[in-house]
Coordinates of C-alpha atoms in Angstrom, one line a residue:
X1 CA 115.2 153.5 129.9
X2 CA 114.0 150.0 130.7
X3 CA 110.4 150.2 131.9
X4 CA 111.2 153.5 134.0
X5 CA 115.0 151.5 134.7
X6 CA 117.7 152.4 133.7
X7 CA 119.1 149.8 130.4
X8 CA 122.6 149.0 130.0
X9 CA 121.5 147.9 126.5
X10 CA 122.0 149.6 123.6
X11 CA 119.5 151.4 121.5
X12 CA 119.7 149.2 118.9
X13 CA 119.2 146.6 120.9
X14 CA 116.2 147.6 122.5
X15 CA 114.5 148.2 119.0
X16 CA 115.4 144.6 118.2
X17 CA 114.2 143.3 121.0
X18 CA 111.5 145.9 123.1
X19 CA 109.1 148.1 121.9
X20 CA 109.1 151.8 122.8
X21 CA 106.4 152.4 126.0
X22 CA 106.5 156.8 125.9
X23 CA 108.7 159.3 125.3
X24 CA 108.7 162.4 127.7
X25 CA 110.5 165.4 127.9
X26 CA 111.5 166.6 131.0
X27 CA 110.8 170.9 130.4
X28 CA 107.4 170.4 128.4
X29 CA 108.4 169.5 125.2
X30 CA 105.1 167.2 123.6
X31 CA 106.9 164.4 121.8
X32 CA 105.9 161.0 120.4
X33 CA 107.6 158.1 118.8
X34 CA 107.1 157.3 115.4
X35 CA 107.0 153.3 114.3
X36 CA 107.0 154.1 110.9
X37 CA 110.3 155.1 110.3
X38 CA 111.3 154.4 114.2
X39 CA 112.1 157.8 114.7
X40 CA 111.0 161.3 117.5
X41 CA 108.1 163.6 116.4
X42 CA 109.0 167.0 118.7
X43 CA 106.1 169.8 119.1
X44 CA 105.8 172.7 121.6
X45 CA 109.7 172.3 121.6
X46 CA 111.0 174.1 125.2
X47 CA 114.6 174.9 124.9
X48 CA 116.3 173.5 126.1
X49 CA 115.0 170.1 127.2
X50 CA 115.7 166.5 127.8
X51 CA 113.8 164.0 126.5
X52 CA 113.9 159.8 127.7
X53 CA 112.6 157.7 125.9
X54 CA 110.7 154.4 127.1
X55 CA 111.3 150.6 126.0
X56 CA 108.9 147.5 127.3
X57 CA 108.7 144.3 126.5
X58 CA 108.7 143.6 123.4
X59 CA 106.2 141.2 121.5
X60 CA 105.9 137.5 122.1
X61 CA 105.7 134.7 119.5
X62 CA 105.1 131.5 119.9
X63 CA 105.3 128.6 117.5
X64 CA 103.6 124.8 117.8
X65 CA 104.7 122.5 115.3
X66 CA 102.5 119.3 114.7
X67 CA 104.7 116.2 113.9
X68 CA 107.4 118.1 114.6
X69 CA 109.8 120.3 116.8
X70 CA 110.7 124.0 117.6
X71 CA 113.3 125.1 119.0
X72 CA 113.3 127.9 120.6
X73 CA 109.2 127.6 121.3
X74 CA 109.0 131.8 121.5
X75 CA 110.6 134.7 121.1
X76 CA 110.3 138.1 121.8
X77 CA 111.1 141.2 119.3
X78 CA 110.9 144.6 118.9
X79 CA 107.7 146.0 116.4
X80 CA 108.8 145.0 113.1
X81 CA 110.8 142.6 113.5
X82 CA 111.5 139.2 112.8
X83 CA 111.1 135.7 114.8
X84 CA 113.1 133.4 114.0
X85 CA 113.2 129.6 114.8
X86 CA 114.9 126.4 113.9
X87 CA 112.4 123.1 112.9
X88 CA 112.1 119.2 113.0
X89 CA 109.8 117.3 111.4
X90 CA 109.7 114.3 113.4
X91 CA 110.6 110.7 111.7
X92 CA 108.0 109.8 109.4
X93 CA 107.2 113.7 108.5
X94 CA 109.3 115.4 105.8
X95 CA 110.8 119.9 105.9
X96 CA 108.0 120.6 103.8
X97 CA 104.6 121.9 105.4
X98 CA 101.5 120.8 105.2
X99 CA 99.6 124.1 106.9
X100 CA 101.2 127.0 108.4
X101 CA 99.7 130.0 110.2
X102 CA 100.7 133.9 110.3
X103 CA 102.3 133.9 106.9
X104 CA 105.6 132.6 107.5
X105 CA 108.4 131.5 105.4
X106 CA 109.8 128.0 105.0
X107 CA 113.7 127.6 104.5
X108 CA 115.7 124.6 105.3
X109 CA 114.9 123.9 109.2
X110 CA 114.8 127.6 109.6
X111 CA 111.5 129.1 109.9
X112 CA 110.9 133.1 110.0
X113 CA 107.5 135.4 110.6
X114 CA 108.3 138.7 109.3
X115 CA 106.7 142.4 109.9
X116 CA 106.6 141.5 113.4
X117 CA 103.3 144.1 114.7
X118 CA 101.9 142.3 117.8
X119 CA 101.8 139.2 119.6
X120 CA 101.3 136.4 117.8
X121 CA 101.3 132.4 119.0
X122 CA 101.4 130.6 115.6
X123 CA 101.8 127.5 114.6
X124 CA 103.0 124.5 111.4
X125 CA 102.8 121.4 110.4
X126 CA 105.0 119.4 108.8
X127 CA 103.8 117.1 105.9
X128 CA 104.0 113.4 106.4
X129 CA 106.6 111.5 103.9
X130 CA 104.3 110.4 101.6
X131 CA 104.2 111.0 97.6
X132 CA 100.4 109.1 97.8
X133 CA 97.1 110.6 98.4
X134 CA 96.0 109.9 102.1
X135 CA 92.9 107.1 102.4
X136 CA 94.9 105.2 99.2
X137 CA 96.2 101.7 99.7
X138 CA 99.3 103.0 98.0
X139 CA 99.4 105.1 101.1
X140 CA 98.7 102.9 103.5
X141 CA 101.0 100.8 102.0
X142 CA 103.7 103.3 101.8
X143 CA 103.2 104.5 105.5
X144 CA 103.0 100.2 106.8
X145 CA 106.4 99.8 104.7
X146 CA 108.8 102.4 106.9
X147 CA 111.8 100.7 106.1
X148 CA 113.3 101.6 102.2
X149 CA 116.1 100.7 100.5
X150 CA 117.8 102.0 97.1
X151 CA 118.8 97.9 96.4
X152 CA 118.1 94.5 98.0
X153 CA 121.0 93.5 96.7
X154 CA 124.2 96.6 97.1
X155 CA 126.6 94.3 94.7
X156 CA 123.8 94.0 91.8
X157 CA 121.7 91.3 91.0
X158 CA 123.5 88.2 90.7
X159 CA 122.8 86.9 93.4
X160 CA 119.5 85.8 94.9
X161 CA 117.8 87.6 97.4
X162 CA 115.7 85.5 99.7
X163 CA 116.0 86.7 103.3
X164 CA 113.2 87.2 105.4
X165 CA 111.3 90.3 105.8
X166 CA 108.6 93.0 107.4
X167 CA 107.6 96.1 106.3
X168 CA 110.2 96.5 103.7
X169 CA 110.2 98.4 100.4
X170 CA 112.7 98.3 97.7
X171 CA 113.2 101.4 94.9
X172 CA 113.2 101.7 91.6
X173 CA 112.0 104.0 88.1
X174 CA 109.9 103.7 85.9
X175 CA 110.1 106.1 83.1
X176 CA 111.8 108.7 85.5
X177 CA 108.9 108.1 88.4
X178 CA 110.0 106.7 91.3
X179 CA 108.7 103.3 92.5
X180 CA 108.8 100.8 95.1
X181 CA 108.5 97.3 95.5
X182 CA 109.2 94.2 97.3
X183 CA 111.8 91.8 97.7
X184 CA 113.3 88.7 99.1
X185 CA 111.1 86.6 101.3
X186 CA 108.5 89.6 102.3
X187 CA 105.2 88.5 104.2
X188 CA 103.5 91.4 104.1
X189 CA 101.9 92.0 100.3
X190 CA 99.4 90.6 100.1
X191 CA 95.9 91.5 99.2
X192 CA 92.0 90.2 98.7
X193 CA 90.5 92.0 95.9
X194 CA 87.5 91.0 94.1
X195 CA 86.2 87.1 94.2
X196 CA 85.9 84.3 91.3
X197 CA 82.6 83.4 89.5
X198 CA 81.4 80.3 92.6
X199 CA 81.8 83.4 94.8
X200 CA 85.8 83.1 96.4
X201 CA 87.5 85.4 97.4
X202 CA 90.6 86.0 95.3
X203 CA 94.3 86.4 97.6
X204 CA 97.3 88.5 95.7
X205 CA 100.4 89.1 96.1
X206 CA 102.1 93.1 94.7
X207 CA 104.9 93.2 93.4
X208 CA 105.5 96.7 93.5
X209 CA 104.1 100.2 92.7
X210 CA 103.5 101.5 88.7
X211 CA 105.2 104.8 87.6
X212 CA 100.7 106.1 87.3
X213 CA 100.6 105.5 91.6
X214 CA 98.5 102.5 91.4
X215 CA 99.7 99.2 92.5
X216 CA 100.9 95.6 90.8
X217 CA 98.8 92.3 92.2
X218 CA 100.0 88.6 90.7
X219 CA 97.5 86.5 91.4
X220 CA 97.5 83.7 94.2
X221 CA 94.3 81.7 94.5
X222 CA 91.8 81.1 96.8
X223 CA 93.6 81.6 100.2
X224 CA 97.3 82.4 101.2
X225 CA 97.7 78.9 101.4
X226 CA 97.7 77.5 98.3
X227 CA 99.6 75.4 95.9
X228 CA 97.5 76.0 93.4
X229 CA 98.1 80.2 92.3
X230 CA 97.6 79.9 88.8
X231 CA 94.2 79.7 86.5
X232 CA 95.0 76.6 84.7
X233 CA 98.2 75.7 82.0
X234 CA 98.1 76.4 79.2
X235 CA 100.5 76.9 76.2
X236 CA 102.6 80.4 75.7
X237 CA 101.7 79.4 71.6
X238 CA 100.7 76.6 69.6
X239 CA 103.9 77.0 67.9
X240 CA 107.5 77.7 68.3
X241 CA 108.7 77.6 64.9
X242 CA 108.9 81.1 64.5
X243 CA 110.1 84.3 66.1
X244 CA 106.7 86.5 66.4
X245 CA 105.0 83.6 68.5
X246 CA 107.8 85.2 71.8
X247 CA 104.9 88.3 71.2
X248 CA 101.8 88.5 73.2
X249 CA 100.3 89.4 70.0
X250 CA 101.7 89.2 67.3
X251 CA 101.1 90.3 63.9
X252 CA 102.4 88.5 60.1
X253 CA 105.4 86.0 61.2
X254 CA 109.2 86.2 60.3
X255 CA 110.1 89.5 62.4
X256 CA 110.6 91.6 65.5
X257 CA 108.2 94.2 63.4
X258 CA 106.5 92.0 61.7
X259 CA 105.0 90.7 65.2
X260 CA 104.9 94.2 66.5
X261 CA 102.0 94.8 64.8
X262 CA 99.7 93.0 67.4
X263 CA 97.1 91.9 65.5
X264 CA 96.3 88.1 66.5
X265 CA 96.5 87.3 70.5
X266 CA 98.8 84.3 71.7
X267 CA 97.5 81.6 73.2
X268 CA 98.0 83.2 77.2
X269 CA 96.6 85.5 76.5
X270 CA 93.2 84.6 75.0
X271 CA 93.2 81.9 78.4
X272 CA 93.6 85.0 80.4
X273 CA 91.3 87.2 78.8
X274 CA 88.7 84.7 78.9
X275 CA 89.3 84.3 82.7
X276 CA 89.9 87.8 83.7
X277 CA 86.4 88.8 81.8
X278 CA 84.0 85.5 83.9
X279 CA 85.6 86.3 86.8
X280 CA 86.3 90.4 87.9
X281 CA 85.1 92.1 84.5
X282 CA 81.8 93.2 85.7
X283 CA 82.2 94.3 89.8
X284 CA 85.7 94.5 89.6
X285 CA 87.2 96.2 86.5
X286 CA 86.4 99.5 88.0
X287 CA 89.1 99.1 89.7
X288 CA 92.0 98.0 88.4
X289 CA 94.1 100.2 85.5
X290 CA 94.4 100.7 81.9
X291 CA 96.9 103.2 81.3
X292 CA 99.6 99.8 84.0
X293 CA 102.1 98.7 81.0
X294 CA 102.7 95.0 80.7
X295 CA 106.1 94.8 78.9
X296 CA 106.7 92.0 76.3
X297 CA 109.5 93.3 75.0
X298 CA 110.9 92.0 71.7
X299 CA 114.0 94.5 71.0
X300 CA 116.5 92.6 70.1
X301 CA 120.1 93.9 67.9
X302 CA 121.0 90.2 66.3
X303 CA 116.5 88.4 66.0
X304 CA 118.3 86.1 68.0
X305 CA 118.4 88.1 72.1
X306 CA 115.9 89.6 73.6
X307 CA 116.0 92.5 75.4
X308 CA 115.7 90.2 79.4
X309 CA 117.7 87.7 78.1
X310 CA 120.5 91.4 77.9
X311 CA 120.0 92.9 81.6
X312 CA 119.2 89.8 83.1
X313 CA 121.8 87.2 81.6
X314 CA 124.2 89.2 80.0
X315 CA 124.6 92.3 82.5
X316 CA 122.7 91.6 85.0
X317 CA 120.6 95.2 85.6
X318 CA 117.0 94.4 85.5
X319 CA 114.3 97.5 84.4
X320 CA 111.1 98.4 84.5
X321 CA 111.6 100.5 81.0
X322 CA 109.5 98.7 78.4
X323 CA 111.8 101.3 75.7
X324 CA 109.1 100.2 72.0
X325 CA 105.3 101.5 72.4
X326 CA 103.7 98.2 70.5
X327 CA 105.8 96.0 73.6
X328 CA 103.8 98.5 76.5
X329 CA 100.6 96.0 76.1
X330 CA 98.5 98.6 77.7
X331 CA 94.5 99.2 77.6
X332 CA 94.6 103.0 77.3
X333 CA 96.6 104.1 74.2
X334 CA 98.0 107.0 75.4
X335 CA 100.6 105.6 76.8
X336 CA 100.9 102.2 75.4
X337 CA 100.0 100.7 72.5
X338 CA 96.4 100.3 73.0
X339 CA 95.9 96.3 72.3
X340 CA 95.1 95.0 75.5
X341 CA 90.7 94.4 76.0
X342 CA 91.5 93.3 79.7
X343 CA 94.0 95.5 82.4
X344 CA 95.5 91.7 82.5
X345 CA 98.5 89.8 81.4
X346 CA 101.6 88.4 83.2
X347 CA 104.8 89.2 85.5
X348 CA 107.9 89.5 84.4
X349 CA 111.5 88.5 83.8
X350 CA 112.2 92.0 85.5
X351 CA 109.9 91.9 88.1
X352 CA 111.2 88.0 89.2
X353 CA 115.1 89.4 89.5
X354 CA 114.3 92.8 91.0
X355 CA 111.8 90.5 93.6
X356 CA 115.2 88.6 94.2
X357 CA 115.3 85.9 91.5
X358 CA 118.2 85.2 88.6
X359 CA 118.4 83.1 86.0
X360 CA 119.4 79.2 86.6
X361 CA 119.1 79.5 90.4
X362 CA 116.9 78.6 93.1
X363 CA 115.3 81.7 94.5
X364 CA 112.9 81.4 97.7
X365 CA 111.8 84.5 98.3
X366 CA 107.6 86.1 97.8
X367 CA 106.6 84.8 94.2
X368 CA 107.7 81.2 94.2
X369 CA 106.1 81.1 98.6
X370 CA 102.7 80.9 100.5
X371 CA 102.2 81.8 103.5
X372 CA 102.9 78.5 104.8
X373 CA 106.2 78.1 103.3
X374 CA 105.7 76.3 100.6
X375 CA 105.5 76.6 96.7
X376 CA 102.4 78.9 95.9
X377 CA 101.8 76.3 92.3
X378 CA 103.3 73.3 94.4
X379 CA 104.9 71.7 90.8
X380 CA 103.9 73.8 88.1
X381 CA 106.4 75.9 86.3
X382 CA 104.5 79.4 85.3
X383 CA 104.7 81.7 82.3
X384 CA 105.9 85.0 82.2
X385 CA 105.7 87.6 80.0
X386 CA 109.5 88.3 78.5
X387 CA 110.3 87.1 75.7
X388 CA 114.2 84.9 76.2
X389 CA 115.5 84.3 72.3
X390 CA 115.1 83.1 69.4
X391 CA 117.1 80.2 68.1
X392 CA 117.3 78.2 64.9
X393 CA 113.3 77.0 64.7
X394 CA 112.3 78.1 68.8
X395 CA 111.5 80.3 70.0
X396 CA 111.3 80.4 73.8
X397 CA 109.7 83.0 76.8
X398 CA 111.1 83.0 80.5
X399 CA 109.2 81.3 83.3
X400 CA 110.1 79.9 86.7
X401 CA 109.9 76.7 88.0
X402 CA 107.5 74.9 90.9
X403 CA 108.0 72.7 94.0
X404 CA 111.4 71.1 91.8
X405 CA 113.0 74.2 91.7
X406 CA 112.3 76.5 94.5
X407 CA 111.7 80.0 92.3
X408 CA 114.4 79.3 89.5
X409 CA 114.1 81.4 86.6
X410 CA 114.2 80.2 83.5
X411 CA 113.5 79.9 79.4
X412 CA 111.4 77.2 77.3
X413 CA 109.9 76.6 74.1
X414 CA 106.6 78.8 73.6
X415 CA 104.5 75.2 73.3
X416 CA 105.4 74.3 76.3
X417 CA 102.7 73.4 78.8
X418 CA 102.5 76.0 82.5
X419 CA 100.4 77.5 84.3
X420 CA 98.8 80.3 84.1
X421 CA 99.3 83.5 87.4
X422 CA 97.4 87.3 86.1
X423 CA 99.1 90.1 86.6
X424 CA 96.3 93.3 87.2
X425 CA 96.7 97.1 88.7
X426 CA 94.9 98.5 90.9
X427 CA 94.5 101.7 89.9
X428 CA 96.3 104.7 92.0
X429 CA 92.8 106.6 93.7
X430 CA 91.8 103.0 95.1
X431 CA 91.1 103.2 98.6
X432 CA 91.7 100.6 101.5
X433 CA 89.3 99.5 103.5
X434 CA 91.9 98.5 106.1
X435 CA 94.1 95.1 106.9
X436 CA 98.4 95.4 106.9
X437 CA 98.9 93.0 104.4
X438 CA 99.7 90.1 106.1
X439 CA 98.3 86.5 105.5
X440 CA 96.1 87.3 108.3
X441 CA 95.3 90.4 106.7
X442 CA 96.2 91.3 103.4
X443 CA 95.2 94.6 102.6
X444 CA 91.4 94.5 101.3
X445 CA 89.8 97.1 98.4
X446 CA 87.4 99.3 99.5
X447 CA 84.1 99.5 97.5
X448 CA 82.9 102.3 95.2
X449 CA 80.6 102.7 92.1
X450 CA 83.3 104.2 90.2
X451 CA 86.2 102.5 91.8
X452 CA 87.5 104.7 93.4

């Protein structure tokens, strides 16, 4: 019987959805239900006798989901039964649990609670779709940019990409780790970070995240409308007549192997390091990553064209990877060459390509524009970190044009004097104190004694 009334449910069905209330015998036999093995124990047996198992309502198990939904919201089960729910995370959350009660398990979109011996009210909380630590700039960046695409250009990197966009990130990889970058004319990758020696706020554009979880920034001067977003002009190296002079640092002359000894600063590195020491080092160096890699890729198979030339001009396949340890300029020697005194260098030609540029073509993209849709560097051309080629007696490195050829990626002899736009990388643990990345409300950095 069920609650004292006859029922059409089978014994197996009743055990699944109901629990035994009592067992009574007509002629005086003592009967007890045993949940350990689902059996009836009899004492003082009187024969003949007739016994009735009376079931009652089962245990109600309720499941609620934070940042998601459950179906159904509750189920009724028998003793030691199993409650099964279909669960679905809301948009912006993933099918993983931040927390849960009642000891259930999640497999796919099925949440199961087993061994139920009483009524339960249970809850689950879905994890946010964010691989970064809550409160950090990387976390906020990922949260704000709700459109995330695998590539800015589905047909490859042989055409420029200059589309206006906001709330959009593109995915790439660095050393097997997913990184996120801005491409096209992004208008929400602004950061206000640090002050110069004159106590003016400094503005930057976010290039991408790094494999160490930090955020790479490109210098934009003292305002979002700057048309002089460079720290000065400089030769890359004062001489152009040796293959070693494509180097950010070099050793002996005459070969790539000699250049990779990295014992002598380039002309441009001297300028950048002095600016860093005078403006950022004392108060803001603690926020910058020492494990970020700045790639001065001197790989070459013929001592003529370097790796970036092959990737960007021949194959149209930019990369954030840097193969040779000697070319990985870092402060920390455990992840690179450890040759940097300060955690600062330049943007690479590959980063320009990912951002929307193409060699030999105008590209009005974010690294070219300021917030007033004018050239960030005016007519000034500016150096990149990537070697281009060694040709007869000319060492060439990539650079970007100013307003005369908007965003145009090209190469030049290293003894030409062009603009210097430093790149730095914030630590992965650096927190943001506000902003949405727009020019009117750039991301700002939460100050702390440790930098994190």
